[in-house]
XYZ file of C-alpha atoms in Angstrom:
712
model
C -198.662 27.921 89.491
C -197.207 31.455 89.653
C -197.040 31.287 93.446
C -195.197 27.947 93.327
C -192.596 29.360 90.918
C -192.164 32.416 93.137
C -191.703 30.254 96.239
C -189.162 28.135 94.366
C -187.072 31.140 93.325
C -187.165 32.595 96.800
C -186.129 29.264 98.288
C -183.028 29.429 96.100
C -182.543 32.993 97.258
C -182.665 32.007 100.947
C -180.036 29.345 100.334
C -177.748 31.847 98.636
C -178.354 34.610 101.178
C -177.211 32.736 104.240
C -174.027 34.844 104.457
C -175.862 38.159 104.315
C -176.144 40.073 107.591
C -179.513 41.193 108.884
C -180.448 44.833 109.519
C -182.246 44.704 112.853
C -184.460 47.675 113.805
C -184.368 47.648 117.606
C -184.930 51.312 118.502
C -188.099 52.998 117.211
C -186.508 56.453 117.629
C -183.407 55.708 115.614
C -182.731 55.504 111.897
C -180.309 52.774 110.799
C -177.842 53.152 107.885
C -177.569 49.885 105.944
C -173.889 49.254 105.233
C -171.200 46.692 104.350
C -172.325 43.041 104.475
C -175.943 44.063 105.090
C -176.188 44.918 101.369
C -175.901 42.589 98.399
C -175.896 43.796 94.813
C -176.190 42.495 91.266
C -175.192 44.369 88.095
C -177.411 44.022 85.024
C -175.317 45.486 82.143
C -178.108 45.200 79.553
C -181.078 45.867 81.826
C -182.716 42.558 80.923
C -183.271 40.982 84.363
C -186.848 40.841 85.631
C -188.484 40.121 88.941
C -188.807 37.448 90.302
C -186.282 35.767 87.984
C -183.503 37.991 89.288
C -183.851 36.398 92.741
C -182.215 33.227 91.471
C -179.095 35.000 90.296
C -175.947 35.248 92.464
C -175.765 38.518 94.382
C -172.459 39.852 95.771
C -171.822 41.351 99.188
C -170.878 45.043 98.979
C -167.557 45.770 100.725
C -167.847 49.537 101.243
C -169.944 51.556 103.662
C -172.442 52.939 101.129
C -172.953 51.360 97.659
C -171.317 53.509 94.982
C -171.334 52.439 91.319
C -170.219 55.797 89.831
C -171.527 56.661 86.332
C -172.749 53.504 84.583
C -175.135 52.418 81.842
C -176.021 49.301 83.846
C -179.095 48.611 85.937
C -178.297 47.596 89.526
C -180.236 45.390 91.924
C -179.750 45.663 95.690
C -180.961 43.198 98.313
C -181.308 43.864 102.063
C -182.870 41.903 104.919
C -184.787 43.723 107.648
C -186.079 42.568 111.021
C -188.563 44.622 113.037
C -187.920 44.393 116.778
C -190.068 47.437 117.604
C -193.716 47.562 118.648
C -194.674 49.577 115.547
C -196.206 47.622 112.627
C -194.631 49.650 109.797
C -191.078 50.580 108.815
C -189.759 52.862 106.112
C -186.835 52.363 103.716
C -185.256 55.658 102.585
C -182.894 55.855 99.625
C -181.299 59.296 100.172
C -179.977 60.045 96.689
C -182.711 61.929 94.802
C -180.902 62.221 91.425
C -181.479 58.568 90.496
C -183.635 58.179 87.382
C -185.813 55.305 88.551
C -186.126 53.096 91.643
C -188.325 50.001 92.059
C -188.882 48.438 95.502
C -189.993 44.798 95.970
C -190.896 43.291 99.355
C -190.725 39.560 100.061
C -191.418 37.558 103.189
C -188.794 35.379 104.802
C -190.445 32.269 103.341
C -190.242 33.740 99.816
C -193.809 35.040 99.478
C -194.018 38.179 97.337
C -195.810 41.079 99.115
C -195.558 44.424 97.383
C -193.742 46.570 94.811
C -193.504 50.316 94.200
C -192.037 52.219 91.239
C -190.691 55.744 91.812
C -189.335 57.570 88.765
C -188.100 61.034 87.879
C -190.090 60.737 84.683
C -193.359 60.745 86.629
C -194.847 63.902 88.249
C -193.884 64.469 91.863
C -197.538 64.305 92.915
C -197.654 60.607 91.940
C -195.387 59.662 94.854
C -197.010 58.115 97.907
C -194.471 59.737 100.254
C -194.147 63.405 99.296
C -190.399 63.706 99.606
C -187.562 64.277 97.160
C -185.848 61.080 98.367
C -187.054 57.607 97.402
C -189.184 56.267 100.301
C -190.850 52.871 100.625
C -193.201 51.676 103.357
C -192.743 48.137 104.663
C -195.533 46.555 106.724
C -194.246 44.032 109.267
C -195.123 43.088 112.814
C -192.663 42.772 115.673
C -190.217 39.912 115.079
C -190.999 39.704 111.336
C -188.279 39.664 108.691
C -188.518 41.030 105.175
C -186.299 40.863 102.118
C -186.307 44.079 100.102
C -185.108 44.193 96.486
C -184.232 47.586 95.028
C -183.873 48.014 91.282
C -182.301 51.326 90.238
C -180.862 53.169 87.281
C -179.314 56.634 86.828
C -177.578 58.686 84.164
C -175.502 60.396 86.889
C -173.346 58.896 89.613
C -175.124 56.010 91.337
C -174.658 56.520 95.080
C -177.103 54.546 97.244
C -177.220 55.471 100.949
C -180.036 53.325 102.416
C -181.584 54.123 105.786
C -184.223 52.040 107.564
C -186.322 52.939 110.586
C -189.800 53.604 111.782
C -191.832 56.061 109.749
C -191.545 58.668 112.477
C -187.750 58.385 112.874
C -187.167 58.536 109.121
C -189.498 61.498 108.684
C -187.795 63.312 111.566
C -184.410 62.840 109.877
C -185.827 64.075 106.583
C -187.421 67.060 108.342
C -184.031 67.932 109.826
C -182.498 67.823 106.339
C -185.317 70.085 105.101
C -184.639 72.519 107.937
C -180.903 72.644 107.209
C -181.531 73.195 103.508
C -184.074 75.884 104.352
C -181.448 77.733 106.386
C -178.988 77.284 103.539
C -181.541 78.604 101.025
C -182.243 81.610 103.231
C -178.552 82.440 103.403
C -178.141 82.113 99.624
C -181.190 84.321 99.007
C -179.877 86.901 101.477
C -176.524 87.025 99.649
C -178.368 87.207 96.318
C -180.691 90.079 97.304
C -178.023 92.047 99.184
C -175.621 92.010 96.257
C -178.473 92.503 93.769
C -179.160 95.942 95.268
C -175.425 96.697 95.438
C -175.226 96.002 91.701
C -177.349 99.069 90.944
C -175.466 101.296 93.382
C -171.959 100.331 92.213
C -172.633 99.525 88.535
C -169.849 96.917 88.771
C -170.234 93.896 86.478
C -168.564 91.715 89.116
C -171.763 91.978 91.190
C -173.878 90.888 88.238
C -171.879 87.711 87.680
C -171.657 87.138 91.434
C -175.454 87.085 91.871
C -175.732 84.763 88.855
C -173.105 82.497 90.363
C -174.791 82.471 93.789
C -178.154 81.773 92.136
C -176.824 78.739 90.234
C -174.840 77.513 93.241
C -178.115 77.447 95.170
C -179.889 75.739 92.265
C -177.071 73.176 92.048
C -177.532 72.263 95.700
C -181.323 72.176 95.265
C -180.884 69.833 92.305
C -178.441 67.539 94.138
C -180.767 67.361 97.168
C -183.880 66.867 94.982
C -185.611 70.062 96.132
C -185.696 71.515 92.617
C -187.975 68.704 91.411
C -190.029 68.834 94.585
C -190.694 72.603 94.607
C -189.654 74.207 91.287
C -190.974 71.880 88.576
C -192.953 69.062 90.261
C -195.261 68.623 87.259
C -192.527 68.831 84.617
C -190.295 65.796 85.238
C -188.740 66.084 81.786
C -186.694 69.058 83.002
C -184.738 66.716 85.312
C -183.195 65.019 82.283
C -181.335 68.224 81.438
C -181.084 70.062 84.765
C -178.172 67.945 86.028
C -176.052 69.263 83.123
C -177.578 72.665 82.389
C -177.429 73.983 85.969
C -173.710 73.036 86.408
C -173.121 74.515 82.926
C -174.582 77.906 83.849
C -172.911 77.659 87.256
C -169.492 77.131 85.653
C -169.987 79.923 83.084
C -171.103 82.361 85.806
C -168.111 81.396 87.986
C -165.647 81.891 85.116
C -167.146 85.271 84.171
C -167.160 86.394 87.811
C -163.471 85.516 88.188
C -162.606 87.285 84.917
C -164.345 90.520 85.900
C -163.466 90.407 89.612
C -159.736 90.040 88.857
C -159.961 92.199 85.732
C -158.047 89.514 83.827
C -158.522 91.283 80.510
C -156.083 93.991 81.641
C -154.122 91.952 84.184
C -153.116 89.081 81.856
C -154.362 88.318 78.351
C -153.062 84.752 78.691
C -155.042 84.061 81.885
C -158.123 85.688 80.360
C -157.811 83.447 77.303
C -157.536 80.319 79.456
C -160.729 81.185 81.314
C -162.439 81.450 77.931
C -161.198 77.956 77.113
C -162.798 76.628 80.310
C -166.094 78.226 79.289
C -165.809 76.608 75.854
C -165.297 73.188 77.500
C -168.524 73.707 79.472
C -170.290 74.442 76.175
C -169.240 71.005 74.890
C -171.092 69.355 77.799
C -174.136 71.549 77.060
C -174.176 70.470 73.398
C -173.873 66.791 74.382
C -176.877 67.114 76.692
C -178.919 68.766 73.922
C -177.998 65.835 71.675
C -179.282 63.536 74.493
C -175.893 62.064 75.357
C -176.772 62.514 79.025
C -174.169 60.331 80.693
C -171.384 61.583 78.435
C -172.433 65.175 79.140
C -172.449 64.444 82.877
C -168.893 63.048 82.694
C -167.657 66.029 80.644
C -169.204 68.635 82.950
C -167.730 66.924 86.023
C -164.298 66.683 84.418
C -164.335 70.320 83.291
C -165.482 71.411 86.753
C -162.639 69.477 88.417
C -159.942 70.578 85.964
C -161.179 74.180 85.903
C -161.319 74.380 89.695
C -157.752 73.068 89.993
C -156.518 75.557 87.401
C -158.290 78.479 89.109
C -156.754 77.430 92.428
C -153.249 77.462 90.922
C -153.900 80.773 89.162
C -155.189 82.432 92.344
C -152.234 81.076 94.332
C -149.835 82.584 91.803
C -151.638 85.940 91.807
C -151.715 85.955 95.611
C -147.975 85.303 95.646
C -147.626 88.368 93.440
C -149.286 90.426 96.221
C -152.564 91.016 94.368
C -154.978 91.742 97.207
C -158.260 90.813 95.496
C -156.823 87.420 94.518
C -156.164 86.597 98.183
C -159.845 86.971 99.124
C -160.904 84.962 96.102
C -158.309 82.271 96.891
C -159.631 81.921 100.437
C -163.229 81.553 99.242
C -162.266 79.158 96.460
C -160.144 77.041 98.802
C -162.986 76.713 101.320
C -165.371 75.613 98.584
C -162.877 73.171 97.038
C -162.263 71.609 100.450
C -165.991 70.949 100.742
C -166.017 69.531 97.199
C -163.083 67.249 98.042
C -164.920 65.998 101.144
C -168.038 65.421 99.022
C -166.086 63.565 96.298
C -164.150 61.438 98.794
C -167.437 60.511 100.457
C -168.935 59.536 97.100
C -165.796 57.494 96.334
C -166.132 55.652 99.659
C -162.910 57.078 101.094
C -164.727 59.067 103.785
C -167.605 57.805 105.957
C -171.181 58.737 105.146
C -172.186 61.044 108.024
C -173.678 64.475 108.689
C -170.401 66.305 108.035
C -169.798 64.698 104.641
C -173.521 64.945 103.780
C -173.698 68.705 104.426
C -170.143 69.455 103.234
C -171.206 71.016 99.925
C -173.883 73.169 101.538
C -171.478 74.391 104.213
C -168.692 75.032 101.693
C -170.876 76.820 99.131
C -172.519 78.964 101.838
C -169.125 79.930 103.251
C -167.878 80.678 99.745
C -170.898 82.909 99.019
C -170.259 84.893 102.220
C -166.514 85.208 101.570
C -167.085 86.295 97.963
C -169.566 88.912 99.135
C -166.985 90.187 101.613
C -164.366 90.165 98.856
C -166.613 92.310 96.651
C -167.210 94.720 99.502
C -163.483 94.902 100.215
C -162.801 95.504 96.539
C -165.216 98.454 96.428
C -163.850 99.853 99.687
C -160.317 99.462 98.399
C -161.202 101.334 95.211
C -162.779 104.131 97.226
C -159.814 104.380 99.586
C -157.405 104.391 96.685
C -159.377 107.088 94.886
C -159.537 109.237 98.031
C -155.842 108.796 98.713
C -155.072 109.492 95.072
C -157.026 112.777 95.206
C -155.314 113.863 98.420
C -151.920 112.867 97.114
C -152.519 114.658 93.824
C -153.511 117.836 95.675
C -150.481 117.623 97.974
C -148.097 116.938 95.117
C -149.599 119.769 93.102
C -148.995 122.272 95.910
C -145.484 120.978 96.584
C -144.630 121.052 92.916
C -145.817 124.636 92.603
C -143.579 125.692 95.465
C -140.639 123.645 94.243
C -140.922 125.006 90.748
C -140.668 128.545 92.074
C -137.607 127.684 94.155
C -135.843 125.436 91.692
C -136.237 127.579 88.602
C -133.757 130.047 90.090
C -130.917 127.555 90.510
C -131.930 125.004 87.897
C -130.236 126.645 84.953
C -126.940 126.962 86.845
C -126.920 123.378 88.053
C -128.048 121.802 84.774
C -124.813 122.699 83.026
C -122.652 121.509 85.953
C -124.658 118.288 86.357
C -124.539 117.600 82.644
C -120.767 117.861 82.551
C -120.410 115.641 85.619
C -122.761 113.039 84.198
C -120.960 112.980 80.874
C -117.627 112.488 82.608
C -119.056 109.792 84.898
C -120.728 108.085 81.961
C -117.468 107.885 80.063
C -115.708 106.405 83.084
C -118.498 103.867 83.552
C -118.334 102.854 79.898
C -114.578 102.352 80.122
C -114.949 100.321 83.336
C -117.756 98.252 81.845
C -115.720 97.454 78.741
C -112.794 96.412 80.940
C -115.049 94.164 83.083
C -116.623 92.580 80.008
C -113.219 91.971 78.463
C -111.896 90.403 81.681
C -114.995 88.273 82.170
C -114.923 87.049 78.564
C -111.257 86.157 78.932
C -111.865 84.219 82.151
C -114.816 82.348 80.658
C -112.710 81.530 77.596
C -109.929 80.241 79.874
C -112.455 78.004 81.643
C -113.668 76.698 78.280
C -110.103 76.055 77.091
C -109.309 74.186 80.320
C -112.361 71.979 79.842
C -111.462 71.524 76.168
C -107.923 70.496 77.073
C -109.182 67.951 79.559
C -111.695 66.648 77.018
C -109.006 66.427 74.299
C -106.685 64.474 76.598
C -109.465 62.041 77.406
C -110.319 61.535 73.724
C -106.647 61.047 72.733
C -106.133 58.492 75.495
C -109.317 56.561 74.730
C -108.903 56.484 70.958
C -105.151 55.674 71.010
C -105.599 52.136 72.417
C -107.946 50.790 69.695
C -105.911 52.537 66.961
C -102.711 50.876 68.253
C -104.581 47.603 68.295
C -105.419 48.051 64.590
C -101.953 49.140 63.519
C -100.227 46.304 65.379
C -102.289 43.744 63.432
C -101.637 45.198 59.991
C -97.985 43.966 59.599
C -98.623 40.275 60.364
C -101.754 40.480 58.219
C -99.611 41.731 55.287
C -97.225 38.780 55.774
C -100.098 36.297 55.806
C -101.630 37.849 52.686
C -98.216 37.636 50.947
C -98.053 33.895 51.700
C -101.558 33.446 50.306
C -100.587 35.378 47.161
C -97.595 33.069 46.665
C -99.793 29.984 46.899
C -102.231 31.509 44.414
C -99.410 32.354 41.961
C -98.147 28.725 42.130
C -101.593 27.587 41.071
C -101.664 30.228 38.317
C -98.233 29.070 36.941
C -99.195 25.394 36.569
C -97.911 24.012 33.239
C -100.803 22.091 31.786
C -98.535 20.533 29.133
C -96.647 18.653 31.817
C -97.786 16.193 34.399
C -100.097 17.853 36.915
C -99.662 15.582 40.008
C -95.966 16.364 40.561
C -96.674 20.069 40.295
C -99.616 19.822 42.758
C -97.433 17.777 45.094
C -94.877 20.559 44.998
C -97.623 23.133 45.861
C -98.862 20.973 48.752
C -95.305 20.750 50.039
C -95.071 24.566 49.963
C -98.398 24.848 51.834
C -96.997 22.700 54.615
C -93.864 24.804 54.722
C -95.845 28.027 55.343
C -98.482 26.167 57.477
C -101.441 27.406 55.381
C -104.095 26.335 57.913
C -102.408 28.459 60.571
C -102.267 31.357 58.077
C -106.049 31.078 57.646
C -106.630 31.089 61.394
C -104.200 33.957 61.949
C -105.873 36.076 59.237
C -109.255 35.515 60.893
C -107.844 36.464 64.298
C -106.108 39.568 62.922
C -109.237 40.711 61.041
C -111.306 40.178 64.198
C -108.846 42.305 66.164
C -108.954 45.061 63.534
C -112.760 44.933 63.565
C -112.820 45.168 67.383
C -110.447 48.168 67.310
C -112.555 49.908 64.662
C -115.724 49.197 66.673
C -114.216 50.629 69.870
C -113.049 53.702 67.926
C -116.585 54.117 66.540
C -118.072 53.878 70.051
C -115.674 56.574 71.306
C -116.578 58.874 68.394
C -120.271 58.155 69.021
C -119.832 59.020 72.722
C -118.044 62.261 71.793
C -120.829 63.143 69.368
C -123.455 62.406 72.048
C -121.541 64.565 74.520
C -121.111 67.528 72.189
C -124.587 67.228 70.485
C -123.122 69.232 67.582
C -125.773 68.059 65.098
C -128.813 68.888 67.249
C -130.933 71.977 67.849
C -130.190 74.142 70.876
C -133.234 72.789 72.740
C -134.310 69.183 72.367
C -135.880 66.356 74.366
C -133.038 64.042 75.432
C -132.281 61.251 77.880
C -130.017 62.455 80.706
C -128.728 58.875 81.169
C -127.182 58.990 77.689
C -125.384 62.238 78.545
C -123.990 60.667 81.726
C -122.692 57.609 79.831
C -121.031 59.694 77.108
C -119.430 62.043 79.656
C -118.034 59.163 81.740
C -116.570 57.628 78.598
C -114.644 60.839 77.842
C -113.277 61.362 81.366
C -112.530 57.682 82.060
C -108.810 58.212 81.596
C -108.757 60.519 84.641
C -110.059 57.800 86.984
C -107.417 56.910 89.608
C -106.321 53.289 90.123
C -107.867 52.706 93.542
C -111.331 53.747 92.308
C -114.906 52.421 92.091
C -117.704 53.830 89.925
C -121.308 53.154 91.051
C -124.030 53.947 88.507
C -127.714 53.641 89.444
C -129.445 55.145 86.436
C -133.212 54.857 86.835
C -135.965 54.834 84.226
C -136.577 58.537 83.592
C -138.485 60.506 80.938
C -136.748 62.607 78.359
C -136.472 66.290 79.270
C -136.435 69.397 77.105
C -133.050 71.078 77.430
C -129.838 72.195 75.724
C -128.044 68.815 75.613
C -124.535 70.245 75.214
C -124.976 72.567 78.175
C -126.334 69.799 80.409
C -123.403 67.573 79.419
C -121.068 70.441 80.338
C -122.723 70.537 83.791
C -122.203 66.783 84.224
C -118.549 66.981 83.129
C -117.730 69.914 85.441
C -119.230 68.235 88.513
C -117.779 64.777 87.685
C -114.346 66.337 87.096
C -114.478 68.148 90.449
C -115.575 64.903 92.143
C -112.661 62.948 90.613
C -110.203 65.639 91.746
C -111.640 65.453 95.280
C -111.298 61.654 95.233
C -107.678 61.896 94.042
C -106.890 64.240 96.952
C -108.464 61.755 99.397
C -106.522 58.816 97.915
C -103.296 60.816 98.064
C -103.952 61.743 101.702
C -105.052 58.450 103.308
C -105.008 55.838 100.496
C -108.704 55.057 100.956
C -110.517 53.693 97.915
C -112.261 56.407 95.911
C -115.971 55.984 95.157
C -117.969 58.020 92.618
C -121.739 57.465 92.816
C -124.109 58.689 90.097
C -127.884 58.198 90.359
C -130.921 59.365 88.373
C -134.632 59.142 89.190
C -137.980 60.886 88.593
C -139.856 62.685 91.363
C -142.786 65.168 91.201
C -142.494 65.832 87.453
C -138.761 66.481 87.898
C -135.802 64.442 86.674
C -133.230 64.313 89.458
C -129.515 63.477 89.219
C -127.080 63.095 92.094
C -123.277 62.991 91.717
C -121.489 62.111 94.938
C -117.890 61.420 95.951
C -116.188 60.234 99.129
C -113.546 62.940 98.985
C -112.559 65.253 101.808
C -115.748 67.329 101.624
C -116.083 71.049 102.318
C -116.541 73.304 105.295
C -119.768 75.288 105.630
C -117.919 78.493 104.760
C -116.538 77.020 101.525
C -119.923 75.499 100.652
C -121.577 78.926 100.849
C -119.100 80.382 98.339
C -118.621 77.654 95.726
C -121.107 79.214 93.286
C -119.583 82.681 93.586
C -117.755 83.687 90.380
C -113.945 83.508 90.655
C -114.011 81.689 94.006
C -111.705 78.652 94.036
C -109.868 76.535 96.588
C -107.263 75.433 94.046
C -103.768 76.823 93.760
C -103.155 79.997 91.794
C -103.310 79.209 88.092
C -104.966 75.821 88.627
C -108.521 77.082 88.228
C -110.528 80.191 87.329
C -113.319 79.713 89.893
C -115.946 79.962 87.130
C -116.777 76.260 86.688
C -119.569 75.962 89.272
C -120.791 79.505 88.586
C -121.305 78.474 84.945
C -123.000 75.246 86.122
C -125.424 77.202 88.310
C -126.214 79.577 85.444
C -127.003 76.672 83.102
C -129.279 74.974 85.667
C -131.161 78.222 86.419
C -131.612 78.863 82.686
C -133.326 75.456 82.525
C -135.627 76.394 85.459
C -133.934 73.749 87.589
C -132.234 73.695 90.977
C -128.879 72.484 92.281
C -128.280 71.476 95.895
C -125.027 70.670 97.684
C -124.735 68.221 100.580
C -121.271 67.999 102.099
C -119.512 67.141 105.319
C -115.858 67.636 106.048
C -114.062 64.296 105.817
C -117.059 62.394 104.369
C -117.458 63.688 100.831
C -119.775 65.867 98.743
C -122.987 65.194 96.784
C -124.544 67.510 94.183
C -128.289 66.971 93.508
C -129.623 68.526 90.308
C -133.364 68.797 89.580
C -134.594 69.572 86.055
C -138.241 69.902 84.975
C -139.511 67.419 82.398
C -140.931 70.377 80.486
């Protein structure tokens, strides 16, 4: 009965698997990588599927080169079909990812007959494996021309990457032997670096060597763990260690790396802030360690990977900054770190399926870590040699200076007393002249800056007066007719109040109705509504102008605040609208941008100065050739920067003028028409905000200013 049920399930399987491609083993000397449509998979989120019942469930074709399910709590089932076209009666399936927790292989004939199953687990001693290799190997017996269906059930607390290779036993073992040879060479290199620098530690007594050998040791252990050699050779009879090694080894590796960087760069003296940040990275590693102790294995794995990625990126930025500051030791460390990070990036991109699975991507981490170990060793040697050279030069220089000073003292003591008095008098006189000149310059500069402010204030005041005058006139012009209408209403009301109840009411009411027709009461009602609406509209427009002025000035806000640049542009345009010429077009393309931290009033001053200059350039162009003026203002976000461009189609500038526009007191306007400080003040404001300002201009085609401000 069991066999009939099995055949039934596998019959359903064969119907479903018609679209799956077959992995054909044609060359007995070659190992085949099973990829793309040759692999089907099924996710079991709760781990409740069992064999052979799982064969009746719908499998999906994997789209990538090598199956990659990242970190998941699910159990995964893979299905491949193999055909043996060689003369050898046995093939081998190799799953080359030794950090999986458990793998179960099932073999089924083409007609659905179940043949064999093998369980390989990290929880079992290494000696229990049939094939003594760190990878998961499974023997498949099949004659030439036979086909087999292989089911692979797997689970892991780390990333689930499943490169599957199929070939004859000899070809697979030769590939594995080559991997063993490469790792042996890698291990030899790591041990050589470890022992060489271990002996140097005692001769130099430099703590950098101590943390370097620890780092190299754990780098080698990390590679041994990732390749499965640690379980195979270091603790084959203690499988329980594997449950913690994938977090503990990266933990110690990260701590050793952070301590090596701290001591190698001497961050404690170089920068307390950088030293403190490295301590924070070490603390983050400790969180992953605690999670692993509490048996949150997958969460610990995610934390340690995230900390490693974030910490590596931060160290790269820090080393780049220190190298830019001409710190020699940081340059060596940056080179080594960059080489290693490049190998990590290749490894990660391969695991993510963005790079092909080949020898280069497979050995990337080993190559990168070996190169890093060599470069770090050279960096340590260079550091020691540099210290020795500096000490030797310092001793020679000290001796030379001492001898020169002795001679100079003898010679200078004779004339020193005479010259001190003369020099002192000259310096006092020069100092007084410099003070007077400095006071004069400060006074002149303050006056010019004040003139520039008053000019801007005058322009702003004119704009406000012009904008607010129209709605106020609109209100005042409606008040007089409104008073007349209210007077008519009051008269009607008084007629009702003076009714004589002792006399006949109808004649009196008829008289009131006659008066209503005389003053056209219905029209009075309508006119009052229209006049009140006009007054309301004028008051609203006045309120909007005051609101725009308040937004422009930002008088009720702190000096620095997070604001929307688009609001500043709108309020500024509202205040300078009266200066727009008649033949003029305004184009606004304000994008969706984040708020930035800045001094709002200063940024609004920048916008007003540039917009005012653009309008003046447009007016000159209109006056010269009558062409329509166009002012274009755009905002957008790019690379964590908020960008704003203000462009006009004025006459533009020559290259010579462009190179001088930010110079204080430089102006192309007539004498008395400008101080030449406007753009100098603009540049100062932008630089104080850690931003940049660029000018693009062409004579006859206009000018565009592009301002970039950091979000933070």
